[in-house]
Amino acid sequence: MYIRVKRSKTTYFIQCEPTETSLDIKQKLHDLIDQPVSDQRLILVSTGEVLEDSKSLADLKVENDAVVALTLRKG
């Protein structure tokens, strides 16, 4: 499966498995955007729910082609 992670005017297509955690997705994003995992927050757009790092995508009800918003903590 894949998810779309949107940040400002940029969309990242992330290949992932339902068993992966939100933290795994943040690590993949870290490799792409060079932002520390601790400064990232992922929000499922359809529900507005913040994705917890320790839960799997399946537990968080993230489905294939889901849109996830990425917010970054200001330093």
PDB file of C-alpha atoms in Angstrom:
ATOM      1  CA  MET A   1       0.000   0.000   0.000  1.00  0.00           C
ATOM      2  CA  TYR A   2       0.991   3.625  -0.152  1.00  0.00           C
ATOM      3  CA  ILE A   3      -0.036   6.841   1.552  1.00  0.00           C
ATOM      4  CA  ARG A   4       0.164  10.449   0.422  1.00  0.00           C
ATOM      5  CA  VAL A   5       1.903  12.753   2.882  1.00  0.00           C
ATOM      6  CA  LYS A   6       1.177  16.417   2.217  1.00  0.00           C
ATOM      7  CA  ARG A   7       3.240  19.344   3.457  1.00  0.00           C
ATOM      8  CA  SER A   8       2.578  22.868   2.135  1.00  0.00           C
ATOM      9  CA  LYS A   9       2.503  22.440  -1.661  1.00  0.00           C
ATOM     10  CA  THR A  10       4.488  19.180  -1.707  1.00  0.00           C
ATOM     11  CA  THR A  11       3.120  15.627  -1.695  1.00  0.00           C
ATOM     12  CA  TYR A  12       5.277  12.624  -0.802  1.00  0.00           C
ATOM     13  CA  PHE A  13       4.138   9.162  -1.886  1.00  0.00           C
ATOM     14  CA  ILE A  14       5.289   6.705   0.777  1.00  0.00           C
ATOM     15  CA  GLN A  15       5.308   2.953   0.146  1.00  0.00           C
ATOM     16  CA  CYS A  16       4.389   1.142   3.364  1.00  0.00           C
ATOM     17  CA  GLU A  17       2.776  -1.905   4.925  1.00  0.00           C
ATOM     18  CA  PRO A  18      -0.281  -1.906   7.245  1.00  0.00           C
ATOM     19  CA  THR A  19       1.935  -3.450   9.956  1.00  0.00           C
ATOM     20  CA  GLU A  20       4.337  -0.492   9.963  1.00  0.00           C
ATOM     21  CA  THR A  21       3.990   2.107  12.714  1.00  0.00           C
ATOM     22  CA  SER A  22       3.589   5.837  12.388  1.00  0.00           C
ATOM     23  CA  LEU A  23       7.176   6.099  13.646  1.00  0.00           C
ATOM     24  CA  ASP A  24       8.367   3.982  10.676  1.00  0.00           C
ATOM     25  CA  ILE A  25       6.667   6.451   8.320  1.00  0.00           C
ATOM     26  CA  LYS A  26       8.328   9.382  10.081  1.00  0.00           C
ATOM     27  CA  GLN A  27      11.703   7.675   9.622  1.00  0.00           C
ATOM     28  CA  LYS A  28      11.055   7.325   5.877  1.00  0.00           C
ATOM     29  CA  LEU A  29      10.117  11.016   5.759  1.00  0.00           C
ATOM     30  CA  HIS A  30      13.283  11.897   7.697  1.00  0.00           C
ATOM     31  CA  ASP A  31      15.314  10.318   4.878  1.00  0.00           C
ATOM     32  CA  LEU A  32      13.424  12.468   2.329  1.00  0.00           C
ATOM     33  CA  ILE A  33      13.136  15.842   4.032  1.00  0.00           C
ATOM     34  CA  ASP A  34      15.972  15.762   6.604  1.00  0.00           C
ATOM     35  CA  GLN A  35      13.727  16.790   9.505  1.00  0.00           C
ATOM     36  CA  PRO A  36      14.186  15.020  12.860  1.00  0.00           C
ATOM     37  CA  VAL A  37      11.534  12.401  13.623  1.00  0.00           C
ATOM     38  CA  SER A  38      10.854  14.133  16.959  1.00  0.00           C
ATOM     39  CA  ASP A  39       9.830  17.335  15.115  1.00  0.00           C
ATOM     40  CA  GLN A  40       7.298  15.620  12.821  1.00  0.00           C
ATOM     41  CA  ARG A  41       3.593  15.146  13.466  1.00  0.00           C
ATOM     42  CA  LEU A  42       1.345  13.142  11.150  1.00  0.00           C
ATOM     43  CA  ILE A  43      -2.391  13.830  11.006  1.00  0.00           C
ATOM     44  CA  LEU A  44      -4.895  11.660   9.145  1.00  0.00           C
ATOM     45  CA  VAL A  45      -6.787  14.215   7.030  1.00  0.00           C
ATOM     46  CA  SER A  46     -10.072  12.272   6.819  1.00  0.00           C
ATOM     47  CA  THR A  47     -10.523  12.210  10.631  1.00  0.00           C
ATOM     48  CA  GLY A  48      -8.186  14.962  11.868  1.00  0.00           C
ATOM     49  CA  GLU A  49      -6.627  12.390  14.202  1.00  0.00           C
ATOM     50  CA  VAL A  50      -2.947  12.692  15.184  1.00  0.00           C
ATOM     51  CA  LEU A  51      -1.174   9.395  14.436  1.00  0.00           C
ATOM     52  CA  GLU A  52       0.505   7.909  17.507  1.00  0.00           C
ATOM     53  CA  ASP A  53       4.086   6.731  16.941  1.00  0.00           C
ATOM     54  CA  SER A  54       3.653   3.335  18.609  1.00  0.00           C
ATOM     55  CA  LYS A  55       0.514   2.221  16.738  1.00  0.00           C
ATOM     56  CA  SER A  56       0.492   0.412  13.397  1.00  0.00           C
ATOM     57  CA  LEU A  57      -1.185   1.942  10.363  1.00  0.00           C
ATOM     58  CA  ALA A  58      -3.833  -0.802  10.500  1.00  0.00           C
ATOM     59  CA  ASP A  59      -4.619   0.065  14.144  1.00  0.00           C
ATOM     60  CA  LEU A  60      -4.903   3.729  13.191  1.00  0.00           C
ATOM     61  CA  LYS A  61      -7.326   2.876  10.342  1.00  0.00           C
ATOM     62  CA  VAL A  62      -4.961   4.292   7.703  1.00  0.00           C
ATOM     63  CA  GLU A  63      -5.959   2.758   4.376  1.00  0.00           C
ATOM     64  CA  ASN A  64      -4.302   2.515   0.981  1.00  0.00           C
ATOM     65  CA  ASP A  65      -4.093   5.932  -0.740  1.00  0.00           C
ATOM     66  CA  ALA A  66      -4.890   7.758   2.516  1.00  0.00           C
ATOM     67  CA  VAL A  67      -3.934  11.429   2.746  1.00  0.00           C
ATOM     68  CA  VAL A  68      -1.822  12.341   5.770  1.00  0.00           C
ATOM     69  CA  ALA A  69      -0.821  15.885   6.687  1.00  0.00           C
ATOM     70  CA  LEU A  70       2.714  16.529   7.930  1.00  0.00           C
ATOM     71  CA  THR A  71       3.362  19.313  10.404  1.00  0.00           C
ATOM     72  CA  LEU A  72       6.784  20.265  11.727  1.00  0.00           C
ATOM     73  CA  ARG A  73       7.725  21.710  15.095  1.00  0.00           C
ATOM     74  CA  LYS A  74       9.415  25.084  14.844  1.00  0.00           C
ATOM     75  CA  GLY A  75      12.898  25.220  16.309  1.00  0.00           C
TER      76      GLY A  75
END
